[in-house]
Amino acid sequence: EVVFNNLVAGAGADITGNGSLTNGASTFDYVDGTTVTETQDLDIIGGVTAGAVTITGAGIVKHDISSTGAENTIGALGLAASATSFTIDATTKLTTGAITSAGATSVTITGAGAVDINSSALGATVVTVDGSASTGDIDVTLGNVAADATNADASFDQVDVTVTTGSGADEVSMANIVTAREMNVNTGAGDDVVTIGTALINSSTTIAGDVINGGAGTDTLRGTSAVLGAHATTTDVSNFEALAVTDEHDTSLDVAD
């Protein structure tokens, strides 16, 4: 393992590979700032093949992560607990192990490279994934969102978790989202797959409900037989051309639902 201690604000972290040698683990420890304002840059370059990455420092509020030069793969990615967001800009494909981000509420994904971050679910604090500007394939699994959003209007139960992807062939798993959380998913263009793990709730004047839009392309809604058949006729699922049942199908299923 390579450890860098006492890094100052503004110092970037680079991990470079060559596509054949096996990278080891890397730790980047930043000096705690007096104010929480710091953006930390992590550049993964040239064909990294392995190695967990850990970044610490109580002054970090955001991580900007890039993938360039060749396809890159790292192990588990541990981000600073103080960071409230992280961005992945993938010029080349990036694959990571489990991402730990105790304070992050939002993830932004951009670039033409594929981003595969679904080896494990994102943290339960992440309620927004914005990949609308990405043209690469995005594979992501949302966590079990911990609590309802604070509703601006007490009489209306608003959206709790939002996922937007771009024009790639994306795979979005909402299987960990429970019925009591309202989701809004739009996978844009491309042949996308959305997995659900609970019965969907329709929107109304008092609740945002579950809105899932497959967008352009040949899109698939995926779930178990019980989940796909458990809800009333849905009014907010659109632009899906196929259903995928992930277990034994032993009941009736009306595709109009």
Tab-separated table of C-alpha atoms in Angstrom:
chain	number	residue	atom	x	y	z
A	1	GLU	CA	0.000	0.000	0.000
A	2	VAL	CA	1.142	3.526	-0.826
A	3	VAL	CA	0.152	6.151	1.774
A	4	PHE	CA	0.366	9.927	1.325
A	5	ASN	CA	-0.101	11.911	4.561
A	6	ASN	CA	-0.574	15.613	5.344
A	7	LEU	CA	-1.673	16.605	1.857
A	8	VAL	CA	-2.726	20.246	1.657
A	9	ALA	CA	-5.889	21.678	0.133
A	10	GLY	CA	-5.681	21.790	-3.646
A	11	ALA	CA	-3.197	18.931	-3.980
A	12	GLY	CA	-4.542	16.443	-6.489
A	13	ALA	CA	-4.146	12.684	-6.312
A	14	ASP	CA	-3.086	10.663	-9.377
A	15	ILE	CA	-3.081	6.885	-9.791
A	16	THR	CA	-1.402	5.692	-12.990
A	17	GLY	CA	-1.351	2.243	-14.555
A	18	ASN	CA	-0.170	0.657	-17.769
A	19	GLY	CA	-2.844	-1.978	-18.324
A	20	SER	CA	-0.713	-4.949	-17.268
A	21	LEU	CA	0.939	-4.382	-13.894
A	22	THR	CA	-1.290	-4.839	-10.836
A	23	ASN	CA	-1.771	-1.626	-8.907
A	24	GLY	CA	-1.680	-1.774	-5.105
A	25	ALA	CA	-3.850	0.088	-2.620
A	26	SER	CA	-3.508	3.865	-2.270
A	27	THR	CA	-4.385	6.158	0.639
A	28	PHE	CA	-4.491	9.960	0.421
A	29	ASP	CA	-4.844	11.745	3.763
A	30	TYR	CA	-5.513	15.488	3.625
A	31	VAL	CA	-4.847	17.972	6.408
A	32	ASP	CA	-8.142	18.916	8.051
A	33	GLY	CA	-9.184	22.414	7.030
A	34	THR	CA	-10.544	25.094	9.311
A	35	THR	CA	-13.528	25.434	6.965
A	36	VAL	CA	-15.208	22.729	4.948
A	37	THR	CA	-14.732	24.125	1.433
A	38	GLU	CA	-12.262	21.869	-0.312
A	39	THR	CA	-12.722	20.037	-3.622
A	40	GLN	CA	-10.415	17.049	-3.928
A	41	ASP	CA	-9.320	15.798	-7.374
A	42	LEU	CA	-8.632	12.115	-8.024
A	43	ASP	CA	-7.288	11.270	-11.481
A	44	ILE	CA	-7.160	7.614	-12.538
A	45	ILE	CA	-4.964	7.299	-15.599
A	46	GLY	CA	-3.660	5.001	-18.270
A	47	GLY	CA	-4.927	1.518	-17.443
A	48	VAL	CA	-5.093	1.098	-13.671
A	49	THR	CA	-5.944	-2.537	-12.979
A	50	ALA	CA	-6.673	-2.884	-9.249
A	51	GLY	CA	-6.101	-1.464	-5.778
A	52	ALA	CA	-8.393	0.008	-3.161
A	53	VAL	CA	-8.393	3.809	-2.921
A	54	THR	CA	-9.033	5.659	0.353
A	55	ILE	CA	-9.287	9.431	0.713
A	56	THR	CA	-9.622	11.147	4.088
A	57	GLY	CA	-9.692	14.728	5.336
A	58	ALA	CA	-12.381	16.653	7.208
A	59	GLY	CA	-12.010	19.705	4.954
A	60	ILE	CA	-13.175	17.890	1.825
A	61	VAL	CA	-16.668	18.802	0.673
A	62	LYS	CA	-16.556	17.348	-2.853
A	63	HIS	CA	-14.601	14.783	-4.862
A	64	ASP	CA	-13.920	15.228	-8.596
A	65	ILE	CA	-12.875	11.870	-10.060
A	66	SER	CA	-11.652	11.377	-13.626
A	67	SER	CA	-10.773	8.373	-15.773
A	68	THR	CA	-8.488	8.929	-18.777
A	69	GLY	CA	-5.905	7.297	-21.020
A	70	ALA	CA	-7.257	3.731	-21.048
A	71	GLU	CA	-9.876	1.602	-19.336
A	72	ASN	CA	-9.350	1.794	-15.553
A	73	THR	CA	-10.380	-0.533	-12.729
A	74	ILE	CA	-9.914	0.076	-9.019
A	75	GLY	CA	-10.982	-1.753	-5.888
A	76	ALA	CA	-13.082	-0.313	-3.079
A	77	LEU	CA	-13.280	3.474	-3.117
A	78	GLY	CA	-13.490	5.165	0.281
A	79	LEU	CA	-14.370	8.854	0.127
A	80	ALA	CA	-14.107	11.484	2.855
A	81	ALA	CA	-16.995	11.374	5.327
A	82	SER	CA	-17.301	15.168	5.096
A	83	ALA	CA	-17.883	15.138	1.324
A	84	THR	CA	-21.489	15.811	0.342
A	85	SER	CA	-21.082	14.953	-3.333
A	86	PHE	CA	-18.798	13.376	-5.880
A	87	THR	CA	-18.448	13.665	-9.643
A	88	ILE	CA	-17.102	11.069	-12.072
A	89	ASP	CA	-15.913	12.390	-15.439
A	90	ALA	CA	-15.075	9.325	-17.522
A	91	THR	CA	-13.252	9.858	-20.796
A	92	THR	CA	-12.447	6.134	-20.595
A	93	LYS	CA	-14.326	3.330	-18.864
A	94	LEU	CA	-14.079	3.302	-15.081
A	95	THR	CA	-14.965	0.312	-12.905
A	96	THR	CA	-14.848	0.544	-9.122
A	97	GLY	CA	-15.439	-1.725	-6.173
A	98	ALA	CA	-17.810	-0.722	-3.388
A	99	ILE	CA	-17.990	3.037	-2.835
A	100	THR	CA	-18.125	4.300	0.750
A	101	SER	CA	-19.360	7.869	1.055
A	102	ALA	CA	-20.926	8.461	4.454
A	103	GLY	CA	-21.951	12.073	3.812
A	104	ALA	CA	-22.626	12.141	0.067
A	105	THR	CA	-26.148	12.943	-1.091
A	106	SER	CA	-25.504	13.365	-4.813
A	107	VAL	CA	-23.445	11.804	-7.612
A	108	THR	CA	-22.823	13.387	-11.024
A	109	ILE	CA	-21.534	11.334	-13.972
A	110	THR	CA	-20.258	12.842	-17.222
A	111	GLY	CA	-18.155	11.872	-20.219
A	112	ALA	CA	-18.163	9.321	-23.024
A	113	GLY	CA	-16.631	6.484	-21.015
A	114	ALA	CA	-18.680	3.785	-19.335
A	115	VAL	CA	-19.020	4.006	-15.552
A	116	ASP	CA	-19.535	0.727	-13.698
A	117	ILE	CA	-20.099	1.416	-10.006
A	118	ASN	CA	-22.672	-1.276	-9.227
A	119	SER	CA	-20.490	-3.901	-7.567
A	120	SER	CA	-22.243	-2.747	-4.395
A	121	ALA	CA	-25.065	-0.337	-3.637
A	122	LEU	CA	-24.341	3.333	-3.093
A	123	GLY	CA	-24.753	4.639	0.434
A	124	ALA	CA	-28.222	5.198	1.840
A	125	THR	CA	-27.573	8.957	1.938
A	126	VAL	CA	-27.281	9.233	-1.872
A	127	VAL	CA	-30.632	10.476	-3.170
A	128	THR	CA	-29.609	12.017	-6.501
A	129	VAL	CA	-27.689	10.471	-9.402
A	130	ASP	CA	-27.343	12.805	-12.395
A	131	GLY	CA	-25.837	11.123	-15.437
A	132	SER	CA	-27.818	13.146	-17.962
A	133	ALA	CA	-24.650	14.528	-19.599
A	134	SER	CA	-23.037	11.089	-19.960
A	135	THR	CA	-22.894	9.325	-23.307
A	136	GLY	CA	-21.290	6.178	-21.888
A	137	ASP	CA	-23.006	3.209	-20.257
A	138	ILE	CA	-23.822	3.766	-16.568
A	139	ASP	CA	-24.283	0.806	-14.217
A	140	VAL	CA	-25.422	1.885	-10.748
A	141	THR	CA	-27.327	0.440	-7.783
A	142	LEU	CA	-29.052	2.773	-5.354
A	143	GLY	CA	-29.009	2.054	-1.643
A	144	ASN	CA	-31.854	1.720	0.823
A	145	VAL	CA	-32.614	5.416	1.148
A	146	ALA	CA	-32.834	6.011	4.863
A	147	ALA	CA	-35.612	8.558	5.289
A	148	ASP	CA	-38.241	10.527	3.444
A	149	ALA	CA	-37.159	13.886	2.108
A	150	THR	CA	-38.287	16.896	4.101
A	151	ASN	CA	-41.423	17.920	2.264
A	152	ALA	CA	-41.683	21.593	1.360
A	153	ASP	CA	-45.448	21.241	1.520
A	154	ALA	CA	-46.681	19.162	4.436
A	155	SER	CA	-49.687	18.053	2.399
A	156	PHE	CA	-47.594	16.596	-0.451
A	157	ASP	CA	-45.161	13.674	-0.191
A	158	GLN	CA	-42.396	14.641	-2.613
A	159	VAL	CA	-39.776	12.626	-4.502
A	160	ASP	CA	-37.160	10.983	-2.273
A	161	VAL	CA	-34.676	9.654	-4.835
A	162	THR	CA	-33.961	10.812	-8.394
A	163	VAL	CA	-31.886	9.069	-11.060
A	164	THR	CA	-31.254	10.500	-14.535
A	165	THR	CA	-28.983	8.886	-17.096
A	166	GLY	CA	-27.893	9.828	-20.602
A	167	SER	CA	-27.650	8.153	-23.994
A	168	GLY	CA	-25.724	5.011	-23.056
A	169	ALA	CA	-27.089	1.509	-22.453
A	170	ASP	CA	-27.612	2.020	-18.748
A	171	GLU	CA	-28.441	-0.436	-15.959
A	172	VAL	CA	-30.108	1.184	-12.961
A	173	SER	CA	-31.126	-0.906	-9.977
A	174	MET	CA	-33.735	0.565	-7.636
A	175	ALA	CA	-34.234	-2.827	-5.986
A	176	ASN	CA	-33.236	-1.486	-2.562
A	177	ILE	CA	-35.790	1.342	-2.621
A	178	VAL	CA	-38.762	0.473	-0.417
A	179	THR	CA	-42.410	1.293	-1.126
A	180	ALA	CA	-42.432	4.200	1.348
A	181	ARG	CA	-39.863	6.102	-0.766
A	182	GLU	CA	-40.953	7.891	-3.939
A	183	MET	CA	-38.630	7.529	-6.933
A	184	ASN	CA	-38.178	9.417	-10.186
A	185	VAL	CA	-36.085	7.577	-12.798
A	186	ASN	CA	-35.402	8.700	-16.368
A	187	THR	CA	-32.862	6.664	-18.331
A	188	GLY	CA	-32.845	8.770	-21.505
A	189	ALA	CA	-31.788	7.285	-24.836
A	190	GLY	CA	-30.128	3.894	-25.226
A	191	ASP	CA	-31.226	0.331	-24.478
A	192	ASP	CA	-31.613	0.571	-20.720
A	193	VAL	CA	-32.581	-1.775	-17.885
A	194	VAL	CA	-34.308	-0.593	-14.699
A	195	THR	CA	-34.735	-3.039	-11.819
A	196	ILE	CA	-37.375	-2.498	-9.141
A	197	GLY	CA	-37.707	-4.320	-5.826
A	198	THR	CA	-41.097	-3.235	-4.558
A	199	ALA	CA	-44.623	-2.480	-5.733
A	200	LEU	CA	-44.913	0.909	-7.430
A	201	ILE	CA	-47.132	3.709	-6.154
A	202	ASN	CA	-49.021	5.989	-8.552
A	203	SER	CA	-48.723	9.758	-8.282
A	204	SER	CA	-51.647	11.793	-7.001
A	205	THR	CA	-52.443	15.213	-5.569
A	206	THR	CA	-50.884	14.185	-2.258
A	207	ILE	CA	-47.916	12.034	-3.301
A	208	ALA	CA	-45.230	12.175	-6.001
A	209	GLY	CA	-45.409	8.415	-6.468
A	210	ASP	CA	-42.992	6.376	-8.543
A	211	VAL	CA	-42.285	7.787	-11.999
A	212	ILE	CA	-40.088	5.667	-14.274
A	213	ASN	CA	-39.391	6.660	-17.881
A	214	GLY	CA	-37.265	4.384	-20.050
A	215	GLY	CA	-36.815	7.055	-22.720
A	216	ALA	CA	-35.782	6.266	-26.288
A	217	GLY	CA	-34.403	2.851	-27.234
A	218	THR	CA	-35.478	-0.681	-26.340
A	219	ASP	CA	-35.818	-0.567	-22.575
A	220	THR	CA	-36.522	-3.298	-20.025
A	221	LEU	CA	-38.280	-3.139	-16.668
A	222	ARG	CA	-36.927	-5.892	-14.458
A	223	GLY	CA	-38.122	-7.497	-11.226
A	224	THR	CA	-39.362	-10.636	-9.562
A	225	SER	CA	-42.722	-12.110	-10.473
A	226	ALA	CA	-44.153	-11.014	-7.115
A	227	VAL	CA	-42.938	-7.424	-7.470
A	228	LEU	CA	-44.063	-6.958	-11.063
A	229	GLY	CA	-47.511	-8.308	-10.226
A	230	ALA	CA	-47.988	-6.650	-6.835
A	231	HIS	CA	-49.134	-3.146	-7.713
A	232	ALA	CA	-52.295	-1.670	-9.139
A	233	THR	CA	-52.357	-0.518	-12.757
A	234	THR	CA	-49.475	1.943	-13.037
A	235	THR	CA	-49.953	5.397	-14.502
A	236	ASP	CA	-46.380	6.672	-14.306
A	237	VAL	CA	-44.272	3.997	-16.033
A	238	SER	CA	-43.538	4.780	-19.674
A	239	ASN	CA	-41.334	3.920	-22.648
A	240	PHE	CA	-40.496	0.334	-21.733
A	241	GLU	CA	-40.609	-2.257	-24.466
A	242	ALA	CA	-39.873	-5.405	-22.440
A	243	LEU	CA	-40.403	-6.997	-19.033
A	244	ALA	CA	-37.788	-9.277	-17.468
A	245	VAL	CA	-38.900	-11.640	-14.705
A	246	THR	CA	-35.912	-12.635	-12.572
A	247	ASP	CA	-37.376	-15.716	-10.904
A	248	GLU	CA	-39.933	-18.436	-11.526
A	249	HIS	CA	-43.075	-16.894	-12.952
A	250	ASP	CA	-45.922	-18.661	-11.209
A	251	THR	CA	-48.732	-16.083	-11.260
A	252	SER	CA	-50.649	-13.970	-13.725
A	253	LEU	CA	-49.076	-10.754	-14.962
A	254	ASP	CA	-50.949	-8.084	-16.895
A	255	VAL	CA	-48.503	-6.017	-18.940
A	256	ALA	CA	-50.992	-3.140	-18.803
A	257	ASP	CA	-50.124	-2.835	-15.111
